[in-house]
Amino acid sequence: NNSTTAIQAGSGLVTLLARTGIAAGTTIDNVTATNSVSGNIVIADTAGGLTVATGGVSQAGSGTVDITATGGTLNVNGTVQSGGAGTITLTATGGTSDVVVADTKSVTSTGGNIAINADRDITLTNTGTVITSGTGTITLTADADNLTSGAINANNSTTAIQAGSGLVTLLA
């Protein structure tokens, strides 16, 4: 069920496991997800902030990964990875909403595109990274709503954002 209140758990951890796709409308604080064969992972949260917890999000097939935190910050405290060429999209909406990739965590695709959108800032903390290979592209958009200002902070210099032969676009 993809209604905005299909899964409600407050501050507890929600673990989603599937073989052929996940589509979840949530009002939760912490999530991990694994899709092992085919289909997409779509998590749309309206709780005012969402944390990808230790254990992360793993897409084994070629489907897409789309995680949205509506009205709050999306904290990536567990690696988000796609083993196929599906696009990874991470979004935080709301005037004070950021996307923060924690120290030692990564957003990684094997050849797929990666898009990170925040209505305020995008931060790759210390050794946090965004990496794709092959022809996959990376697009980071801070101040995605164009209402205030936003910044992209990549704190570990030249290794924070890596694309194989694909284009890297930074918009702030």
mmCIF file of N, CA, C and O in Angstrom, residues 96-164:
data_model
loop_
_atom_site.group_PDB
_atom_site.id
_atom_site.type_symbol
_atom_site.label_atom_id
_atom_site.label_comp_id
_atom_site.label_asym_id
_atom_site.label_seq_id
_atom_site.Cartn_x
_atom_site.Cartn_y
_atom_site.Cartn_z
ATOM 1 N N THR A 96 13.600 23.789 5.606
ATOM 2 C CA THR A 96 14.787 23.534 6.434
ATOM 3 C C THR A 96 15.248 22.082 6.296
ATOM 4 O O THR A 96 15.854 21.529 7.204
ATOM 5 N N SER A 97 14.968 21.485 5.166
ATOM 6 C CA SER A 97 15.260 20.055 4.959
ATOM 7 C C SER A 97 16.568 19.853 4.217
ATOM 8 O O SER A 97 16.802 20.431 3.161
ATOM 9 N N ASP A 98 17.409 18.989 4.793
ATOM 10 C CA ASP A 98 18.720 18.659 4.239
ATOM 11 C C ASP A 98 18.782 17.175 3.898
ATOM 12 O O ASP A 98 18.008 16.372 4.420
ATOM 13 N N VAL A 99 19.765 16.808 3.081
ATOM 14 C CA VAL A 99 20.174 15.408 2.930
ATOM 15 C C VAL A 99 21.595 15.346 3.468
ATOM 16 O O VAL A 99 22.475 16.100 3.023
ATOM 17 N N VAL A 100 21.816 14.450 4.459
ATOM 18 C CA VAL A 100 23.116 14.328 5.111
ATOM 19 C C VAL A 100 23.586 12.886 4.996
ATOM 20 O O VAL A 100 22.927 11.971 5.497
ATOM 21 N N VAL A 101 24.722 12.676 4.332
ATOM 22 C CA VAL A 101 25.342 11.351 4.252
ATOM 23 C C VAL A 101 26.388 11.301 5.354
ATOM 24 O O VAL A 101 27.335 12.096 5.373
ATOM 25 N N ALA A 102 26.219 10.364 6.283
ATOM 26 C CA ALA A 102 27.068 10.281 7.477
ATOM 27 C C ALA A 102 28.493 9.834 7.134
ATOM 28 O O ALA A 102 28.757 9.242 6.084
ATOM 29 N N ASP A 103 29.397 10.108 8.061
ATOM 30 C CA ASP A 103 30.789 9.680 7.977
ATOM 31 C C ASP A 103 30.861 8.177 7.714
ATOM 32 O O ASP A 103 30.146 7.400 8.348
ATOM 33 N N THR A 104 31.663 7.756 6.800
ATOM 34 C CA THR A 104 31.917 6.365 6.360
ATOM 35 C C THR A 104 30.762 5.744 5.593
ATOM 36 O O THR A 104 30.863 4.590 5.183
ATOM 37 N N LYS A 105 29.670 6.450 5.341
ATOM 38 C CA LYS A 105 28.527 5.900 4.592
ATOM 39 C C LYS A 105 28.586 6.389 3.153
ATOM 40 O O LYS A 105 29.236 7.386 2.830
ATOM 41 N N SER A 106 27.887 5.676 2.272
ATOM 42 C CA SER A 106 27.931 6.067 0.866
ATOM 43 C C SER A 106 26.582 5.850 0.192
ATOM 44 O O SER A 106 25.749 5.079 0.659
ATOM 45 N N VAL A 107 26.422 6.560 -0.894
ATOM 46 C CA VAL A 107 25.327 6.343 -1.836
ATOM 47 C C VAL A 107 26.027 5.843 -3.089
ATOM 48 O O VAL A 107 26.808 6.576 -3.699
ATOM 49 N N THR A 108 25.794 4.573 -3.450
ATOM 50 C CA THR A 108 26.615 3.915 -4.464
ATOM 51 C C THR A 108 25.757 3.153 -5.460
ATOM 52 O O THR A 108 24.855 2.408 -5.084
ATOM 53 N N SER A 109 26.074 3.321 -6.751
ATOM 54 C CA SER A 109 25.388 2.583 -7.804
ATOM 55 C C SER A 109 26.408 1.953 -8.733
ATOM 56 O O SER A 109 27.463 2.526 -8.991
ATOM 57 N N THR A 110 26.059 0.788 -9.255
ATOM 58 C CA THR A 110 26.889 0.120 -10.245
ATOM 59 C C THR A 110 26.393 0.531 -11.627
ATOM 60 O O THR A 110 25.667 -0.202 -12.279
ATOM 61 N N GLY A 111 26.716 1.743 -12.027
ATOM 62 C CA GLY A 111 26.392 2.210 -13.368
ATOM 63 C C GLY A 111 25.101 2.980 -13.507
ATOM 64 O O GLY A 111 24.797 3.487 -14.586
ATOM 65 N N GLY A 112 24.311 3.106 -12.453
ATOM 66 C CA GLY A 112 23.072 3.880 -12.530
ATOM 67 C C GLY A 112 23.297 5.336 -12.167
ATOM 68 O O GLY A 112 24.340 5.702 -11.620
ATOM 69 N N ASN A 113 22.313 6.149 -12.465
ATOM 70 C CA ASN A 113 22.380 7.565 -12.112
ATOM 71 C C ASN A 113 22.050 7.754 -10.643
ATOM 72 O O ASN A 113 21.297 6.974 -10.060
ATOM 73 N N ILE A 114 22.584 8.826 -10.053
ATOM 74 C CA ILE A 114 22.289 9.189 -8.664
ATOM 75 C C ILE A 114 21.867 10.649 -8.647
ATOM 76 O O ILE A 114 22.571 11.513 -9.184
ATOM 77 N N ALA A 115 20.701 10.916 -8.027
ATOM 78 C CA ALA A 115 20.209 12.287 -7.868
ATOM 79 C C ALA A 115 19.902 12.513 -6.390
ATOM 80 O O ALA A 115 19.189 11.726 -5.776
ATOM 81 N N ILE A 116 20.482 13.565 -5.822
ATOM 82 C CA ILE A 116 20.200 13.944 -4.435
ATOM 83 C C ILE A 116 19.667 15.367 -4.456
ATOM 84 O O ILE A 116 20.319 16.270 -4.989
ATOM 85 N N ASN A 117 18.465 15.539 -3.881
ATOM 86 C CA ASN A 117 17.784 16.828 -3.907
ATOM 87 C C ASN A 117 17.394 17.224 -2.496
ATOM 88 O O ASN A 117 16.762 16.442 -1.790
ATOM 89 N N ALA A 118 17.739 18.455 -2.105
ATOM 90 C CA ALA A 118 17.363 18.955 -0.785
ATOM 91 C C ALA A 118 16.857 20.383 -0.933
ATOM 92 O O ALA A 118 17.431 21.166 -1.708
ATOM 93 N N ASP A 119 15.818 20.717 -0.201
ATOM 94 C CA ASP A 119 15.315 22.081 -0.255
ATOM 95 C C ASP A 119 16.218 23.053 0.485
ATOM 96 O O ASP A 119 16.049 24.259 0.372
ATOM 97 N N ARG A 120 17.194 22.536 1.231
ATOM 98 C CA ARG A 120 18.211 23.397 1.840
ATOM 99 C C ARG A 120 19.580 22.849 1.451
ATOM 100 O O ARG A 120 20.030 23.072 0.352
ATOM 101 N N ASP A 121 20.272 22.107 2.316
ATOM 102 C CA ASP A 121 21.663 21.717 2.078
ATOM 103 C C ASP A 121 21.835 20.222 1.830
ATOM 104 O O ASP A 121 21.040 19.411 2.279
ATOM 105 N N ILE A 122 22.943 19.898 1.160
ATOM 106 C CA ILE A 122 23.408 18.522 1.006
ATOM 107 C C ILE A 122 24.789 18.465 1.642
ATOM 108 O O ILE A 122 25.669 19.270 1.300
ATOM 109 N N THR A 123 24.983 17.517 2.575
ATOM 110 C CA THR A 123 26.268 17.397 3.256
ATOM 111 C C THR A 123 26.774 15.967 3.182
ATOM 112 O O THR A 123 26.052 15.028 3.520
ATOM 113 N N LEU A 124 28.015 15.806 2.740
ATOM 114 C CA LEU A 124 28.727 14.533 2.796
ATOM 115 C C LEU A 124 29.721 14.680 3.938
ATOM 116 O O LEU A 124 30.737 15.367 3.802
ATOM 117 N N THR A 125 29.408 14.090 5.081
ATOM 118 C CA THR A 125 30.165 14.291 6.308
ATOM 119 C C THR A 125 31.476 13.509 6.285
ATOM 120 O O THR A 125 31.470 12.310 6.036
ATOM 121 N N ASN A 126 32.578 14.183 6.546
ATOM 122 C CA ASN A 126 33.913 13.577 6.609
ATOM 123 C C ASN A 126 34.155 12.636 5.441
ATOM 124 O O ASN A 126 34.415 13.091 4.353
ATOM 125 N N THR A 127 34.051 11.316 5.631
ATOM 126 C CA THR A 127 34.342 10.381 4.542
ATOM 127 C C THR A 127 33.087 9.854 3.861
ATOM 128 O O THR A 127 33.131 8.839 3.178
ATOM 129 N N GLY A 128 31.957 10.521 4.015
ATOM 130 C CA GLY A 128 30.742 10.159 3.285
ATOM 131 C C GLY A 128 30.950 10.379 1.796
ATOM 132 O O GLY A 128 31.604 11.337 1.388
ATOM 133 N N THR A 129 30.405 9.485 0.950
ATOM 134 C CA THR A 129 30.645 9.569 -0.493
ATOM 135 C C THR A 129 29.377 9.338 -1.303
ATOM 136 O O THR A 129 28.413 8.738 -0.838
ATOM 137 N N VAL A 130 29.439 9.799 -2.553
ATOM 138 C CA VAL A 130 28.440 9.511 -3.579
ATOM 139 C C VAL A 130 29.227 9.001 -4.776
ATOM 140 O O VAL A 130 30.065 9.722 -5.326
ATOM 141 N N ILE A 131 28.965 7.739 -5.185
ATOM 142 C CA ILE A 131 29.801 7.097 -6.207
ATOM 143 C C ILE A 131 28.928 6.300 -7.172
ATOM 144 O O ILE A 131 28.075 5.510 -6.755
ATOM 145 N N THR A 132 29.159 6.483 -8.469
ATOM 146 C CA THR A 132 28.596 5.603 -9.484
ATOM 147 C C THR A 132 29.711 5.254 -10.466
ATOM 148 O O THR A 132 30.746 5.911 -10.506
ATOM 149 N N SER A 133 29.492 4.209 -11.237
ATOM 150 C CA SER A 133 30.508 3.767 -12.188
ATOM 151 C C SER A 133 29.920 3.763 -13.594
ATOM 152 O O SER A 133 28.746 4.083 -13.793
ATOM 153 N N GLY A 134 30.737 3.373 -14.547
ATOM 154 C CA GLY A 134 30.271 3.321 -15.929
ATOM 155 C C GLY A 134 29.817 4.685 -16.411
ATOM 156 O O GLY A 134 30.452 5.694 -16.132
ATOM 157 N N THR A 135 28.680 4.725 -17.101
ATOM 158 C CA THR A 135 28.168 5.979 -17.653
ATOM 159 C C THR A 135 27.162 6.658 -16.731
ATOM 160 O O THR A 135 26.532 7.650 -17.110
ATOM 161 N N GLY A 136 27.011 6.159 -15.517
ATOM 162 C CA GLY A 136 26.079 6.762 -14.567
ATOM 163 C C GLY A 136 26.436 8.202 -14.263
ATOM 164 O O GLY A 136 27.607 8.572 -14.212
ATOM 165 N N THR A 137 25.409 9.037 -14.072
ATOM 166 C CA THR A 137 25.614 10.439 -13.758
ATOM 167 C C THR A 137 25.287 10.707 -12.299
ATOM 168 O O THR A 137 24.567 9.940 -11.655
ATOM 169 N N ILE A 138 25.814 11.814 -11.780
ATOM 170 C CA ILE A 138 25.513 12.255 -10.416
ATOM 171 C C ILE A 138 25.029 13.701 -10.496
ATOM 172 O O ILE A 138 25.700 14.547 -11.094
ATOM 173 N N THR A 139 23.858 13.964 -9.905
ATOM 174 C CA THR A 139 23.326 15.324 -9.826
ATOM 175 C C THR A 139 22.962 15.622 -8.384
ATOM 176 O O THR A 139 22.133 14.922 -7.793
ATOM 177 N N LEU A 140 23.596 16.629 -7.796
ATOM 178 C CA LEU A 140 23.282 17.084 -6.445
ATOM 179 C C LEU A 140 22.658 18.467 -6.568
ATOM 180 O O LEU A 140 23.275 19.380 -7.124
ATOM 181 N N THR A 141 21.428 18.623 -6.036
ATOM 182 C CA THR A 141 20.721 19.891 -6.121
ATOM 183 C C THR A 141 20.346 20.361 -4.725
ATOM 184 O O THR A 141 19.461 19.782 -4.079
ATOM 185 N N ALA A 142 21.040 21.399 -4.242
ATOM 186 C CA ALA A 142 20.695 22.047 -2.976
ATOM 187 C C ALA A 142 19.778 23.220 -3.304
ATOM 188 O O ALA A 142 19.856 23.778 -4.401
ATOM 189 N N ASP A 143 18.912 23.611 -2.354
ATOM 190 C CA ASP A 143 17.885 24.623 -2.584
ATOM 191 C C ASP A 143 17.014 24.226 -3.772
ATOM 192 O O ASP A 143 16.716 25.025 -4.651
ATOM 193 N N ALA A 144 16.583 22.956 -3.789
ATOM 194 C CA ALA A 144 15.801 22.414 -4.900
ATOM 195 C C ALA A 144 14.479 23.146 -5.089
ATOM 196 O O ALA A 144 13.972 23.220 -6.201
ATOM 197 N N ASP A 145 13.918 23.713 -4.016
ATOM 198 C CA ASP A 145 12.649 24.439 -4.135
ATOM 199 C C ASP A 145 12.853 25.891 -4.582
ATOM 200 O O ASP A 145 11.900 26.608 -4.846
ATOM 201 N N ASN A 146 14.100 26.328 -4.674
ATOM 202 C CA ASN A 146 14.443 27.672 -5.133
ATOM 203 C C ASN A 146 13.825 28.780 -4.284
ATOM 204 O O ASN A 146 13.567 29.866 -4.774
ATOM 205 N N LEU A 147 13.584 28.513 -2.998
ATOM 206 C CA LEU A 147 12.936 29.503 -2.139
ATOM 207 C C LEU A 147 13.894 30.254 -1.234
ATOM 208 O O LEU A 147 13.645 31.395 -0.877
ATOM 209 N N THR A 148 14.982 29.621 -0.807
ATOM 210 C CA THR A 148 15.919 30.282 0.104
ATOM 211 C C THR A 148 17.313 30.164 -0.474
ATOM 212 O O THR A 148 17.582 30.658 -1.543
ATOM 213 N N SER A 149 18.189 29.509 0.227
ATOM 214 C CA SER A 149 19.524 29.242 -0.285
ATOM 215 C C SER A 149 19.912 27.849 0.166
ATOM 216 O O SER A 149 19.341 27.297 1.100
ATOM 217 N N GLY A 150 20.875 27.277 -0.516
ATOM 218 C CA GLY A 150 21.346 25.952 -0.160
ATOM 219 C C GLY A 150 22.816 25.827 -0.464
ATOM 220 O O GLY A 150 23.379 26.616 -1.228
ATOM 221 N N ALA A 151 23.438 24.819 0.139
ATOM 222 C CA ALA A 151 24.865 24.597 -0.067
ATOM 223 C C ALA A 151 25.124 23.106 -0.230
ATOM 224 O O ALA A 151 24.368 22.274 0.272
ATOM 225 N N ILE A 152 26.181 22.794 -0.929
ATOM 226 C CA ILE A 152 26.664 21.418 -1.042
ATOM 227 C C ILE A 152 28.003 21.379 -0.324
ATOM 228 O O ILE A 152 28.936 22.115 -0.682
ATOM 229 N N ASN A 153 28.093 20.553 0.720
ATOM 230 C CA ASN A 153 29.298 20.435 1.529
ATOM 231 C C ASN A 153 29.866 19.026 1.355
ATOM 232 O O ASN A 153 29.265 18.063 1.827
ATOM 233 N N ALA A 154 30.985 18.921 0.669
ATOM 234 C CA ALA A 154 31.658 17.641 0.468
ATOM 235 C C ALA A 154 32.964 17.707 1.241
ATOM 236 O O ALA A 154 33.961 18.221 0.743
ATOM 237 N N ASN A 155 32.951 17.184 2.449
ATOM 238 C CA ASN A 155 34.031 17.442 3.395
ATOM 239 C C ASN A 155 35.281 16.584 3.250
ATOM 240 O O ASN A 155 36.202 16.742 4.013
ATOM 241 N N ASN A 156 35.300 15.650 2.307
ATOM 242 C CA ASN A 156 36.542 14.879 2.182
ATOM 243 C C ASN A 156 37.168 15.073 0.813
ATOM 244 O O ASN A 156 37.728 14.174 0.232
ATOM 245 N N SER A 157 37.082 16.258 0.317
ATOM 246 C CA SER A 157 37.763 16.747 -0.879
ATOM 247 C C SER A 157 37.446 15.964 -2.138
ATOM 248 O O SER A 157 36.304 15.654 -2.414
ATOM 249 N N THR A 158 38.467 15.627 -2.895
ATOM 250 C CA THR A 158 38.287 15.114 -4.251
ATOM 251 C C THR A 158 37.698 13.713 -4.328
ATOM 252 O O THR A 158 37.300 13.291 -5.399
ATOM 253 N N THR A 159 37.628 12.976 -3.261
ATOM 254 C CA THR A 159 37.093 11.615 -3.341
ATOM 255 C C THR A 159 35.630 11.526 -2.910
ATOM 256 O O THR A 159 35.045 10.449 -2.937
ATOM 257 N N ALA A 160 35.008 12.624 -2.544
ATOM 258 C CA ALA A 160 33.639 12.594 -2.033
ATOM 259 C C ALA A 160 32.619 12.256 -3.105
ATOM 260 O O ALA A 160 31.642 11.553 -2.843
ATOM 261 N N ILE A 161 32.813 12.744 -4.313
ATOM 262 C CA ILE A 161 31.846 12.553 -5.398
ATOM 263 C C ILE A 161 32.599 11.973 -6.589
ATOM 264 O O ILE A 161 33.533 12.595 -7.103
ATOM 265 N N GLN A 162 32.190 10.753 -7.016
ATOM 266 C CA GLN A 162 32.916 10.078 -8.087
ATOM 267 C C GLN A 162 31.943 9.466 -9.094
ATOM 268 O O GLN A 162 31.031 8.734 -8.702
ATOM 269 N N ALA A 163 32.171 9.754 -10.363
ATOM 270 C CA ALA A 163 31.420 9.110 -11.449
ATOM 271 C C ALA A 163 32.429 8.529 -12.423
ATOM 272 O O ALA A 163 33.477 9.127 -12.642
ATOM 273 N N GLY A 164 32.101 7.370 -12.991
ATOM 274 C CA GLY A 164 32.991 6.755 -13.985
ATOM 275 C C GLY A 164 33.187 7.712 -15.151
ATOM 276 O O GLY A 164 33.916 8.694 -15.057
#
